[in-house]
Amino acid sequence: MGWSQDLFRALWRSLSREVKEHVGTDQFGNKYYYIPQYKNWRGQTIREKRIVEAAKKKKKKKKK
């Protein structure tokens, strides 16, 4: 499920006018991005965004 969601997100980003700009990385390896304001195909103005991508995604362990 994870890789398909990443593929969909990448495809959507390439078709929309959303452009991710890498701002920086912290000491833990988390990546920070900035997406400037843009207009979509319907003419709506989309606000600017700031996104953090975690370095290590942990899976939850099941307790017995």
CSV table of N, CA and C in Angstrom, one decimal:
chain,number,residue,atom,x,y,z
A,1,MET,N,0.8,-1.2,0.0
A,1,MET,CA,0.0,0.0,0.0
A,1,MET,C,0.9,1.3,0.0
A,2,GLY,N,2.0,1.2,0.7
A,2,GLY,CA,2.8,2.4,0.8
A,2,GLY,C,3.4,2.9,-0.5
A,3,TRP,N,3.9,1.9,-1.3
A,3,TRP,CA,4.5,2.3,-2.6
A,3,TRP,C,3.5,2.8,-3.6
A,4,SER,N,2.2,2.3,-3.5
A,4,SER,CA,1.2,2.7,-4.5
A,4,SER,C,0.7,4.1,-4.1
A,5,GLN,N,0.7,4.4,-2.8
A,5,GLN,CA,0.3,5.8,-2.4
A,5,GLN,C,1.4,6.8,-2.8
A,6,ASP,N,2.6,6.4,-2.7
A,6,ASP,CA,3.7,7.3,-3.1
A,6,ASP,C,3.7,7.5,-4.6
A,7,LEU,N,3.4,6.5,-5.4
A,7,LEU,CA,3.3,6.6,-6.8
A,7,LEU,C,2.1,7.5,-7.2
A,8,PHE,N,1.0,7.3,-6.6
A,8,PHE,CA,-0.2,8.2,-6.8
A,8,PHE,C,0.1,9.6,-6.5
A,9,ARG,N,0.8,9.9,-5.4
A,9,ARG,CA,1.2,11.2,-4.9
A,9,ARG,C,2.1,11.9,-6.0
A,10,ALA,N,3.1,11.1,-6.4
A,10,ALA,CA,4.0,11.6,-7.4
A,10,ALA,C,3.3,11.9,-8.7
A,11,LEU,N,2.4,11.1,-9.2
A,11,LEU,CA,1.7,11.3,-10.4
A,11,LEU,C,0.8,12.5,-10.3
A,12,TRP,N,0.1,12.7,-9.2
A,12,TRP,CA,-0.8,13.8,-8.9
A,12,TRP,C,0.0,15.1,-8.9
A,13,ARG,N,1.2,15.1,-8.3
A,13,ARG,CA,2.0,16.3,-8.2
A,13,ARG,C,2.5,16.7,-9.6
A,14,SER,N,2.8,15.7,-10.4
A,14,SER,CA,3.3,16.1,-11.8
A,14,SER,C,2.2,16.6,-12.6
A,15,LEU,N,0.9,16.2,-12.4
A,15,LEU,CA,-0.2,16.7,-13.2
A,15,LEU,C,-0.7,18.0,-12.7
A,16,SER,N,-0.6,18.2,-11.4
A,16,SER,CA,-1.0,19.5,-10.9
A,16,SER,C,0.1,20.5,-11.0
A,17,ARG,N,-0.1,21.7,-10.6
A,17,ARG,CA,0.9,22.7,-10.7
A,17,ARG,C,1.7,22.8,-9.4
A,18,GLU,N,1.5,21.9,-8.5
A,18,GLU,CA,2.1,21.9,-7.2
A,18,GLU,C,3.6,21.6,-7.3
A,19,VAL,N,4.4,22.5,-6.9
A,19,VAL,CA,5.9,22.3,-7.0
A,19,VAL,C,6.5,22.3,-5.6
A,20,LYS,N,7.1,21.2,-5.2
A,20,LYS,CA,7.7,21.1,-3.9
A,20,LYS,C,9.2,21.6,-3.9
A,21,GLU,N,9.5,22.5,-3.1
A,21,GLU,CA,10.8,23.1,-3.0
A,21,GLU,C,11.4,22.6,-1.7
A,22,HIS,N,12.6,21.9,-1.8
A,22,HIS,CA,13.3,21.4,-0.6
A,22,HIS,C,13.9,22.6,0.2
A,23,VAL,N,13.5,22.7,1.5
A,23,VAL,CA,14.0,23.8,2.3
A,23,VAL,C,15.2,23.4,3.1
A,24,GLY,N,15.1,22.2,3.7
A,24,GLY,CA,16.3,21.8,4.5
A,24,GLY,C,16.0,20.5,5.2
A,25,THR,N,17.0,20.0,5.9
A,25,THR,CA,17.0,18.8,6.7
A,25,THR,C,17.5,19.0,8.1
A,26,ASP,N,16.8,18.4,9.0
A,26,ASP,CA,17.3,18.5,10.4
A,26,ASP,C,18.3,17.4,10.8
A,27,GLN,N,18.7,17.4,12.0
A,27,GLN,CA,19.7,16.4,12.5
A,27,GLN,C,19.2,15.0,12.5
A,28,PHE,N,17.9,14.8,12.5
A,28,PHE,CA,17.3,13.5,12.6
A,28,PHE,C,17.0,12.9,11.2
A,29,GLY,N,17.2,13.7,10.1
A,29,GLY,CA,17.0,13.3,8.8
A,29,GLY,C,15.6,13.6,8.2
A,30,ASN,N,14.8,14.3,9.0
A,30,ASN,CA,13.5,14.8,8.5
A,30,ASN,C,13.7,15.8,7.4
A,31,LYS,N,12.9,15.8,6.4
A,31,LYS,CA,13.1,16.7,5.3
A,31,LYS,C,11.9,17.7,5.3
A,32,TYR,N,12.2,19.0,5.1
A,32,TYR,CA,11.3,20.1,5.1
A,32,TYR,C,11.1,20.6,3.7
A,33,TYR,N,9.8,20.8,3.3
A,33,TYR,CA,9.5,21.3,2.0
A,33,TYR,C,8.5,22.5,2.1
A,34,TYR,N,8.6,23.3,1.0
A,34,TYR,CA,7.7,24.5,0.9
A,34,TYR,C,7.0,24.4,-0.5
A,35,ILE,N,5.7,24.6,-0.5
A,35,ILE,CA,4.9,24.6,-1.7
A,35,ILE,C,4.3,26.0,-1.8
A,36,PRO,N,4.7,26.8,-2.8
A,36,PRO,CA,4.2,28.1,-2.9
A,36,PRO,C,2.7,28.1,-3.4
A,37,GLN,N,2.1,29.3,-3.3
A,37,GLN,CA,0.7,29.4,-3.7
A,37,GLN,C,0.6,29.3,-5.2
A,38,TYR,N,-0.5,28.6,-5.6
A,38,TYR,CA,-0.7,28.4,-7.1
A,38,TYR,C,-2.2,28.3,-7.4
A,39,LYS,N,-2.6,28.4,-8.7
A,39,LYS,CA,-4.0,28.2,-9.1
A,39,LYS,C,-4.1,26.9,-9.7
A,40,ASN,N,-5.2,26.2,-9.4
A,40,ASN,CA,-5.4,24.9,-10.0
A,40,ASN,C,-6.2,25.1,-11.3
A,41,TRP,N,-6.6,24.0,-12.0
A,41,TRP,CA,-7.2,24.0,-13.3
A,41,TRP,C,-8.6,24.6,-13.3
A,42,ARG,N,-9.2,24.7,-12.1
A,42,ARG,CA,-10.5,25.3,-12.0
A,42,ARG,C,-10.5,26.8,-11.6
A,43,GLY,N,-9.3,27.3,-11.5
A,43,GLY,CA,-9.1,28.7,-11.2
A,43,GLY,C,-9.0,29.0,-9.7
A,44,GLN,N,-9.1,28.0,-8.8
A,44,GLN,CA,-9.0,28.2,-7.4
A,44,GLN,C,-7.6,28.5,-7.0
A,45,THR,N,-7.5,29.4,-6.0
A,45,THR,CA,-6.1,29.7,-5.5
A,45,THR,C,-5.9,28.8,-4.3
A,46,ILE,N,-4.8,28.1,-4.4
A,46,ILE,CA,-4.4,27.1,-3.4
A,46,ILE,C,-3.3,27.8,-2.5
A,47,ARG,N,-3.6,27.8,-1.2
A,47,ARG,CA,-2.6,28.5,-0.3
A,47,ARG,C,-1.3,27.8,-0.3
A,48,GLU,N,-0.3,28.5,0.2
A,48,GLU,CA,1.1,27.9,0.4
A,48,GLU,C,1.0,26.9,1.5
A,49,LYS,N,2.0,25.9,1.4
A,49,LYS,CA,2.0,24.8,2.4
A,49,LYS,C,3.4,24.6,2.8
A,50,ARG,N,3.6,24.1,4.0
A,50,ARG,CA,4.9,23.7,4.6
A,50,ARG,C,4.7,22.2,5.0
A,51,ILE,N,5.6,21.3,4.5
A,51,ILE,CA,5.4,19.9,4.7
A,51,ILE,C,6.7,19.4,5.3
A,52,VAL,N,6.5,18.4,6.3
A,52,VAL,CA,7.7,17.7,6.9
A,52,VAL,C,7.5,16.2,6.5
A,53,GLU,N,8.5,15.6,6.0
A,53,GLU,CA,8.6,14.2,5.7
A,53,GLU,C,9.5,13.5,6.7
A,54,ALA,N,8.9,12.5,7.4
A,54,ALA,CA,9.7,11.8,8.5
A,54,ALA,C,10.8,11.0,7.8
A,55,ALA,N,11.9,10.9,8.5
A,55,ALA,CA,13.1,10.1,8.0
A,55,ALA,C,12.8,8.6,8.1
A,56,LYS,N,12.4,8.2,9.2
A,56,LYS,CA,12.1,6.8,9.4
A,56,LYS,C,10.7,6.6,9.8
A,57,LYS,N,9.9,5.9,9.0
A,57,LYS,CA,8.6,5.6,9.3
A,57,LYS,C,8.5,4.2,10.0
A,58,LYS,N,8.0,4.2,11.2
A,58,LYS,CA,8.0,3.0,12.1
A,58,LYS,C,6.7,2.3,11.9
A,59,LYS,N,6.7,1.0,11.8
A,59,LYS,CA,5.5,0.2,11.8
A,59,LYS,C,5.2,-0.2,13.2
A,60,LYS,N,3.9,-0.2,13.5
A,60,LYS,CA,3.5,-0.6,14.9
A,60,LYS,C,3.6,-2.1,15.1
A,61,LYS,N,4.1,-2.5,16.2
A,61,LYS,CA,4.2,-3.9,16.5
A,61,LYS,C,2.9,-4.3,17.2
A,62,LYS,N,2.5,-5.5,16.9
A,62,LYS,CA,1.3,-6.0,17.6
A,62,LYS,C,1.7,-6.6,18.9
A,63,LYS,N,0.9,-6.4,19.9
A,63,LYS,CA,1.1,-6.9,21.3
A,63,LYS,C,0.4,-8.3,21.4
A,64,LYS,N,1.0,-9.2,22.0
A,64,LYS,CA,0.4,-10.5,22.2
A,64,LYS,C,-0.2,-10.6,23.6
